[in-house]
Coordinates of N, CA and C and ligand atoms in Angstrom, one line a residue:
X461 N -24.2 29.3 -14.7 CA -24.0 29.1 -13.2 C -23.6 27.7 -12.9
X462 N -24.1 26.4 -13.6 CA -23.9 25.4 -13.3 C -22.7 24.6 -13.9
X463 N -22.2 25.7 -15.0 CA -20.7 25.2 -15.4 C -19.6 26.0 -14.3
X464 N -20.3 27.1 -13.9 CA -19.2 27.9 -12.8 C -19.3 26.5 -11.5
X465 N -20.4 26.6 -11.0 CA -20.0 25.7 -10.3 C -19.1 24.3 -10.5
X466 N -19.4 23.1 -11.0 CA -18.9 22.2 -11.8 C -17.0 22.6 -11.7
X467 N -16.7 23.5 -12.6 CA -15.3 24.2 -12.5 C -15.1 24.4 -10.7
X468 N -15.5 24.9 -9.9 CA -15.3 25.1 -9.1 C -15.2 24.1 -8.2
X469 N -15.9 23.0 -7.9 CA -15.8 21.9 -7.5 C -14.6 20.7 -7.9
X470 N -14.1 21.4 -9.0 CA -13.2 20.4 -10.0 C -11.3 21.2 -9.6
X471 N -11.6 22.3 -8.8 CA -10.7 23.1 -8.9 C -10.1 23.0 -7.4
X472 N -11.5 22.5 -6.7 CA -11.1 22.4 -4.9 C -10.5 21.0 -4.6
X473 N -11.4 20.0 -5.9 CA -11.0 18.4 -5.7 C -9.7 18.6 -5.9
X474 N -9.1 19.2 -7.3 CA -7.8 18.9 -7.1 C -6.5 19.2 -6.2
X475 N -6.9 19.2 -5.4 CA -6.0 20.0 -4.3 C -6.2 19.2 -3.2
X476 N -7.5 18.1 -2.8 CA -7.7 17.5 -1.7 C -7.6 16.1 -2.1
X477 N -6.7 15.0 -1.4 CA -6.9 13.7 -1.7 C -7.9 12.9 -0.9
X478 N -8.9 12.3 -1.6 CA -10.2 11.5 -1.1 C -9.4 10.8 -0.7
X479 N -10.5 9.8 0.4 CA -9.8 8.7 1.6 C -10.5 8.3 -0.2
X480 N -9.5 7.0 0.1 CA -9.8 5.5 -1.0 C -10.8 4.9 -0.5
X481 N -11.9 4.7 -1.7 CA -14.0 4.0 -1.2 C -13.5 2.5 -1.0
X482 N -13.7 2.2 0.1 CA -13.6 0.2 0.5 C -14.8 -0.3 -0.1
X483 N -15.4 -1.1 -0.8 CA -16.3 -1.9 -1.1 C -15.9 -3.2 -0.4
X484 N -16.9 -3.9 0.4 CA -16.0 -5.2 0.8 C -14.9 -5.1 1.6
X485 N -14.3 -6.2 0.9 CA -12.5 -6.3 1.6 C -11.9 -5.5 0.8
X486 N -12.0 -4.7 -0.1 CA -11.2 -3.9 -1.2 C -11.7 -2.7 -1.5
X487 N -10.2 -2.4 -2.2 CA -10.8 -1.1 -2.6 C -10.2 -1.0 -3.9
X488 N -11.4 -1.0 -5.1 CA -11.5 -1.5 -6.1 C -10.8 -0.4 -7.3
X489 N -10.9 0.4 -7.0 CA -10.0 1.9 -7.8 C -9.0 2.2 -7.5
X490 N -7.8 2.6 -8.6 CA -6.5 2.9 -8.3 C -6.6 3.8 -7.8
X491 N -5.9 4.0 -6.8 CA -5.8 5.5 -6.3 C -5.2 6.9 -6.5
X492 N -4.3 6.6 -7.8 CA -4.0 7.2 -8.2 C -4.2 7.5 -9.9
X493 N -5.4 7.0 -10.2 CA -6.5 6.9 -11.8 C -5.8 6.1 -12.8
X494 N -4.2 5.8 -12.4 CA -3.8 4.7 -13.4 C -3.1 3.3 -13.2
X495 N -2.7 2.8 -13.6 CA -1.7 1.4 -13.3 C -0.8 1.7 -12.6
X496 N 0.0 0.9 -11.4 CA 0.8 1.1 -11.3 C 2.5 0.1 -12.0
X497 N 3.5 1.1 -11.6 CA 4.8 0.0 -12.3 C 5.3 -1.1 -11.2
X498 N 5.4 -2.0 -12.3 CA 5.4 -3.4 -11.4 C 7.2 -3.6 -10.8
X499 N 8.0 -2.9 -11.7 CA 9.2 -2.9 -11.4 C 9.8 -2.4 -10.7
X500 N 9.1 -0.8 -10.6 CA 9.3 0.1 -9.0 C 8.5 -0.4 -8.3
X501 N 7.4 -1.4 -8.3 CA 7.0 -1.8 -7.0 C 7.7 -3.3 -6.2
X502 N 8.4 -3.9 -6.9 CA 9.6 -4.6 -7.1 C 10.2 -4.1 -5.8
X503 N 11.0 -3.2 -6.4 CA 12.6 -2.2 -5.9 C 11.7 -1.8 -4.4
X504 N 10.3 -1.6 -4.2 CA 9.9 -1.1 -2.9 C 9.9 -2.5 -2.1
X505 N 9.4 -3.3 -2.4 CA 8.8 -4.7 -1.7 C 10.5 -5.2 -1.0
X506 N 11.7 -4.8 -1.9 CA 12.7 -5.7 -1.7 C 13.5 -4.6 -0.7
X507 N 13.1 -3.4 -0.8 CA 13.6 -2.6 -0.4 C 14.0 -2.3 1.1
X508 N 14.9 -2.5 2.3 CA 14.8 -2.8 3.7 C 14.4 -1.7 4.6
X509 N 14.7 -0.3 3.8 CA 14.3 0.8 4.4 C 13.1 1.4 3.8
X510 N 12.5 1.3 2.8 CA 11.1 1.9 2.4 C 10.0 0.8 2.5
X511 N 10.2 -0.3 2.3 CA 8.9 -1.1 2.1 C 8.9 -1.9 3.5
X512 N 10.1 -2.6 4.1 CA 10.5 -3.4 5.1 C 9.4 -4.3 5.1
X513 N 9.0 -4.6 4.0 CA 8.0 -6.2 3.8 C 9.0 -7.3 4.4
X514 N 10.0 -7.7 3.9 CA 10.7 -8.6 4.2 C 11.1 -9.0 5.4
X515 N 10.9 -7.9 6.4 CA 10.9 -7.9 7.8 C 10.0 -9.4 8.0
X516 N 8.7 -9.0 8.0 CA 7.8 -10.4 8.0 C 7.3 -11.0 7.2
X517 N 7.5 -10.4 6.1 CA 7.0 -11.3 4.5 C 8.1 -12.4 4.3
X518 N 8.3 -13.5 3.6 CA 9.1 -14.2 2.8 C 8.2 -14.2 1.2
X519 N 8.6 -14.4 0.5 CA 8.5 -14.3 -0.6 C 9.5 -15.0 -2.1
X520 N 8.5 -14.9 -3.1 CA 9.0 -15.6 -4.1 C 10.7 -14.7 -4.5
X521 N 11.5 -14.4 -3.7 CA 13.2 -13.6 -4.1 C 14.0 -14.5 -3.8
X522 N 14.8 -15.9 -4.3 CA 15.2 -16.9 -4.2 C 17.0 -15.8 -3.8
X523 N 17.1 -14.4 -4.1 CA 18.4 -14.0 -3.7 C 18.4 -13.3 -2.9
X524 N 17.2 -13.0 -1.6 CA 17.2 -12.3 -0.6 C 17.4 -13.2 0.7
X525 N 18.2 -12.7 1.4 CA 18.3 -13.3 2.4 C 17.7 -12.9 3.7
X526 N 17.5 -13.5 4.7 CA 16.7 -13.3 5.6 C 15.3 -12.3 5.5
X527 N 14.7 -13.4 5.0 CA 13.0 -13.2 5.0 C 12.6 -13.7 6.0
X528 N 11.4 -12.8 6.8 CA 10.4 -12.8 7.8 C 9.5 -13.9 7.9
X529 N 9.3 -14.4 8.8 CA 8.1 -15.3 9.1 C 7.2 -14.9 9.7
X530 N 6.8 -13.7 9.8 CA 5.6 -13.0 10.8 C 4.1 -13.2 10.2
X531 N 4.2 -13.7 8.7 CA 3.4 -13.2 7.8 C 3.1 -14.0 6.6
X532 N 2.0 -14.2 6.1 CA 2.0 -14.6 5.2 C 2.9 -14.7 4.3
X533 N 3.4 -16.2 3.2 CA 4.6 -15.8 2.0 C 3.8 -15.1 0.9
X534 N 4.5 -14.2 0.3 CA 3.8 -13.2 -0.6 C 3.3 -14.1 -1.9
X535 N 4.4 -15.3 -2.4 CA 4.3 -15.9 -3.1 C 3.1 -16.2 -3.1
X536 N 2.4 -16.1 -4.5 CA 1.0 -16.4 -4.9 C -0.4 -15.5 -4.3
X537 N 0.5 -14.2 -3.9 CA -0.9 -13.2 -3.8 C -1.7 -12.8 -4.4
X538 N -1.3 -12.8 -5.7 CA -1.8 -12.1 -6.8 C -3.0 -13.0 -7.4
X539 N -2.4 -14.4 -7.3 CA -3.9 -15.4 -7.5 C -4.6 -15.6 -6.2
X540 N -4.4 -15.3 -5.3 CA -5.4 -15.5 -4.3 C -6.1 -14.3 -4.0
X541 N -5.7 -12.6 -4.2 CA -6.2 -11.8 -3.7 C -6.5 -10.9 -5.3
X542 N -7.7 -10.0 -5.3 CA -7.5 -9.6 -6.4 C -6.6 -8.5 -6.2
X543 N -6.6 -7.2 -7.2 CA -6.0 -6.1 -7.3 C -6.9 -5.1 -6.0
X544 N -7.8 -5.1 -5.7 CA -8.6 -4.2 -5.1 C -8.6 -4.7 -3.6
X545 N -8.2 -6.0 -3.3 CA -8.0 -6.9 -2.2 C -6.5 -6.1 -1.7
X546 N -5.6 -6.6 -2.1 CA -4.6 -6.0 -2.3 C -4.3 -4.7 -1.7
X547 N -5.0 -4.1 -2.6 CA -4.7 -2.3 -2.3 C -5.2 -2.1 -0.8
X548 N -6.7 -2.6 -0.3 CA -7.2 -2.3 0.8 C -5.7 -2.9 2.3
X549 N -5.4 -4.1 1.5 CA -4.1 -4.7 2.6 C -3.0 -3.8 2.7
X550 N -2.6 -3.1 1.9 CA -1.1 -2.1 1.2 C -1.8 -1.2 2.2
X551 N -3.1 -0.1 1.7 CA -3.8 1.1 2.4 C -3.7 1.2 4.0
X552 N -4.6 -0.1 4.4 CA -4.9 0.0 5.6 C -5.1 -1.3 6.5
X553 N -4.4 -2.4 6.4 CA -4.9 -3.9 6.8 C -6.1 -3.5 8.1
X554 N -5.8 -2.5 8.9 CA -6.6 -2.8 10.2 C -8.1 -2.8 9.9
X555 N -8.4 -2.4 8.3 CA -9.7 -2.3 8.3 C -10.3 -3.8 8.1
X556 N -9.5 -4.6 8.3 CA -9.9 -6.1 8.7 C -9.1 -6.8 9.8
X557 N -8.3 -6.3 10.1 CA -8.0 -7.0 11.5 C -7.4 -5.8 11.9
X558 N -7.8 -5.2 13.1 CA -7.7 -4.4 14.1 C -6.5 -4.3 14.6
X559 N -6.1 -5.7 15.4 CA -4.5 -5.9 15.6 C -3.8 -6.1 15.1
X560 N -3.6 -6.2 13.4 CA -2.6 -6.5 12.8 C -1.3 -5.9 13.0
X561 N -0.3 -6.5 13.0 CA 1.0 -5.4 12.9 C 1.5 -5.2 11.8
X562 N 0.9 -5.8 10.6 CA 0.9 -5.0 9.7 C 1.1 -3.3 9.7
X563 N 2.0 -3.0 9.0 CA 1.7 -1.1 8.5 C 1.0 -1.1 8.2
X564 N -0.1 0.5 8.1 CA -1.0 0.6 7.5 C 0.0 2.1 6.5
X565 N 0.3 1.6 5.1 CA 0.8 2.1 4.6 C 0.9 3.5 3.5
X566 N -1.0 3.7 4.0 CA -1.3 4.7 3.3 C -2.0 5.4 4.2
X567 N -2.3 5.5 5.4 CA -3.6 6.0 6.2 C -2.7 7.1 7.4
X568 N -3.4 7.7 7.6 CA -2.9 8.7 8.8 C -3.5 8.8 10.2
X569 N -4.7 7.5 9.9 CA -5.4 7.6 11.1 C -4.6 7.0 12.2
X570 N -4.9 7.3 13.4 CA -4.5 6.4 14.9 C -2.9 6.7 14.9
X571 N -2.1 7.5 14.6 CA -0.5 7.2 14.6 C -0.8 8.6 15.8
X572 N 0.5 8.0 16.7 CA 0.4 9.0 17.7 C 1.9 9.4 17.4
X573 N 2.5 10.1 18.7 CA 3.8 10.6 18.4 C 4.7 10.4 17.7
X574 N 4.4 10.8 16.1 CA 4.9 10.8 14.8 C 6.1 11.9 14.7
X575 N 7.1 11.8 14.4 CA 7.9 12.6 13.9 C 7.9 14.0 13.4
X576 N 8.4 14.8 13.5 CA 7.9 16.0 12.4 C 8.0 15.6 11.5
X577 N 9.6 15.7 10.4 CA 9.8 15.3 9.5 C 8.6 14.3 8.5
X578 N 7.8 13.9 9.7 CA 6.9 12.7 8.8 C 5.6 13.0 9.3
X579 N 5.0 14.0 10.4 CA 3.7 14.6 10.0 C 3.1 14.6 9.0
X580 N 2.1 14.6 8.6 CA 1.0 14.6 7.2 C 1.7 13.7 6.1
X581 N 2.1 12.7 6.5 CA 2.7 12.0 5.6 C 2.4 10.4 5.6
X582 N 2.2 9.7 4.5 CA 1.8 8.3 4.6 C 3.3 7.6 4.4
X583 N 3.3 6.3 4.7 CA 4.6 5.8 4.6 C 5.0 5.9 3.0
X584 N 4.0 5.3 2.5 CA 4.1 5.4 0.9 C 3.0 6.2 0.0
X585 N 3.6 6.7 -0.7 CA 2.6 7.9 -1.6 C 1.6 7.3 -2.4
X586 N 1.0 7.4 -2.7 CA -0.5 6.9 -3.9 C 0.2 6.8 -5.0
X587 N 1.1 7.0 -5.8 CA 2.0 6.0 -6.5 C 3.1 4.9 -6.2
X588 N 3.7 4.8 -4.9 CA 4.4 3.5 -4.9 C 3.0 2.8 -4.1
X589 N 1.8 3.0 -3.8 CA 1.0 1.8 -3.3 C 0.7 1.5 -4.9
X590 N 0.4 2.2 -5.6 CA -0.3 1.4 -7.0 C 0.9 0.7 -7.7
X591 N 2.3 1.1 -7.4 CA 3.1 0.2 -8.2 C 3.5 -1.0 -7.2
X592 N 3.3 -1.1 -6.0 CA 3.1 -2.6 -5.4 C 2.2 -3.1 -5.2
X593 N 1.2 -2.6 -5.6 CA 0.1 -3.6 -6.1 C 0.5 -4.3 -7.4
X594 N 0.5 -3.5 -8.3 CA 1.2 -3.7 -9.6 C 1.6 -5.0 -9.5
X595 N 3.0 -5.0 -8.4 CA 3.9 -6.2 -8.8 C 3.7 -7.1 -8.0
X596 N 2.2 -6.9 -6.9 CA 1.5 -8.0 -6.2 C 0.7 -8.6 -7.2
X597 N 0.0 -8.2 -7.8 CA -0.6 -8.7 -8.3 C -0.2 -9.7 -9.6
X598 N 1.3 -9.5 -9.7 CA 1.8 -10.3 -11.0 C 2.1 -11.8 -10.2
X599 N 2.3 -11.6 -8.7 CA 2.9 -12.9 -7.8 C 2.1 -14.0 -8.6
X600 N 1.9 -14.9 -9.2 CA 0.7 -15.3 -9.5 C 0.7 -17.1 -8.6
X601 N 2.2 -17.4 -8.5 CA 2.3 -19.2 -8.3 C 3.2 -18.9 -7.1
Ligands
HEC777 C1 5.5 -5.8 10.7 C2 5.2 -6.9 9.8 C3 4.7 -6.7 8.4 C4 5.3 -5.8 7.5 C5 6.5 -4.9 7.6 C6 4.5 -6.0 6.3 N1 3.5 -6.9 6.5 FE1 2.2 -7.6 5.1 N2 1.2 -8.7 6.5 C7 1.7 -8.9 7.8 C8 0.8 -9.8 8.5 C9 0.9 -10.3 9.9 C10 -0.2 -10.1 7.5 C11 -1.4 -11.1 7.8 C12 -2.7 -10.3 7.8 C13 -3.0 -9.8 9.2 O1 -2.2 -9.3 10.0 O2 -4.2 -10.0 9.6 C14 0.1 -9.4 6.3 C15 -0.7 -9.5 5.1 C16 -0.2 -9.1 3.9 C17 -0.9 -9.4 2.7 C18 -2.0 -10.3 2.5 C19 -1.4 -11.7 2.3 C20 -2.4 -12.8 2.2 O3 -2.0 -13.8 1.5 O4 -3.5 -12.7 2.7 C21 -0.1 -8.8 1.7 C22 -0.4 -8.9 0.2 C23 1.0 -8.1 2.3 N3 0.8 -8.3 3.7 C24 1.9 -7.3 1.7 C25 2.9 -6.6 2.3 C26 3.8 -5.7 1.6 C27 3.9 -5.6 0.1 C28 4.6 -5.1 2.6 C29 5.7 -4.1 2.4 C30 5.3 -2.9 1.6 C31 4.2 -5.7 3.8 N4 3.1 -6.5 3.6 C32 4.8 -5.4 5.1 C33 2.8 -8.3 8.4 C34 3.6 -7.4 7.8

């Protein structure tokens, strides 16, 4: 009975994605159980139409032109924030500042007249946030 169960519980999880557990300022588990790639999370950060960091980020890309000043420089995130710091910023900044205009790039809460096309949908999937953490976390200087 209690391996029927067990199986059964293991069969409903995989079908529903858990909000990501905050400890603190972070959230200390990948959210998707592995590493993510630092080079597709690269290609997302630089990217003007998927990631639009650059809008208010500047950063360590000495060949991009017109970088944002709205925001922190990304340069040296990775030594000042950990990996689980990070992910909570990528997920959801407002869960430390309320008014950020930050995206919240993994959450579905509070969005009002959303698009069809983009109903039930996070800006970015539980693999490109773990592979820009990835290549946040390598920012190191
Ligand atoms: C519309 C503006 C905007 C966009 C777009 C944006 N951010 Fe931010 N981000 C901010 C602001 C403002 C902060 C400062 C935190 C706050 O708002 O309280 C911040 C904070 C951060 C931090 C923490 C930095 C630190 O040193 O504390 C990281 C890391 C970060 N953003 C990464 C990203 C990445 C990666 C993207 C793209 C996928 C992105 N941001 C897109 C505005 C933005």
């Amino acid at each position: 009975m209690r391996r029927i169960l067990a199986a059964l519980l293991l069969l409903l999880g995989g079908g529903v994605a858990a909000a990501p557990v905050v400890v603190g300022d972070a959230i200390p588990a990948s959210l998707t159980g592995s590493p993510g790639d630092a080079a597709r999370g690269r290609a997302i950060v630089l990217d003007r139409q998927r990631g639009l960091c650059l809008l208010c980020h500047s950063g360590p890309f000495p060949k991009e032109r017109f970088q944002g000043d709205l925001a922190p420089n990304l340069a040296g995130a990775g030594a000042r924030l950990s990996e689980g710091q990070l992910r909570l910023r990528m997920v959801d900044g407002r869960q430390l500042n309320p008014d950020t205009i930050m995206p919240s790039y993994f959450s579905l809460d509070g969005l009002v007249r959303v698009g069809r096309a983009w109903q039930g949908r996070t800006v970015l999937t539980a693999e490109e946030i773990e592979d820009v953490v990835a290549f946040l976390a390598g920012l190191r200087d």
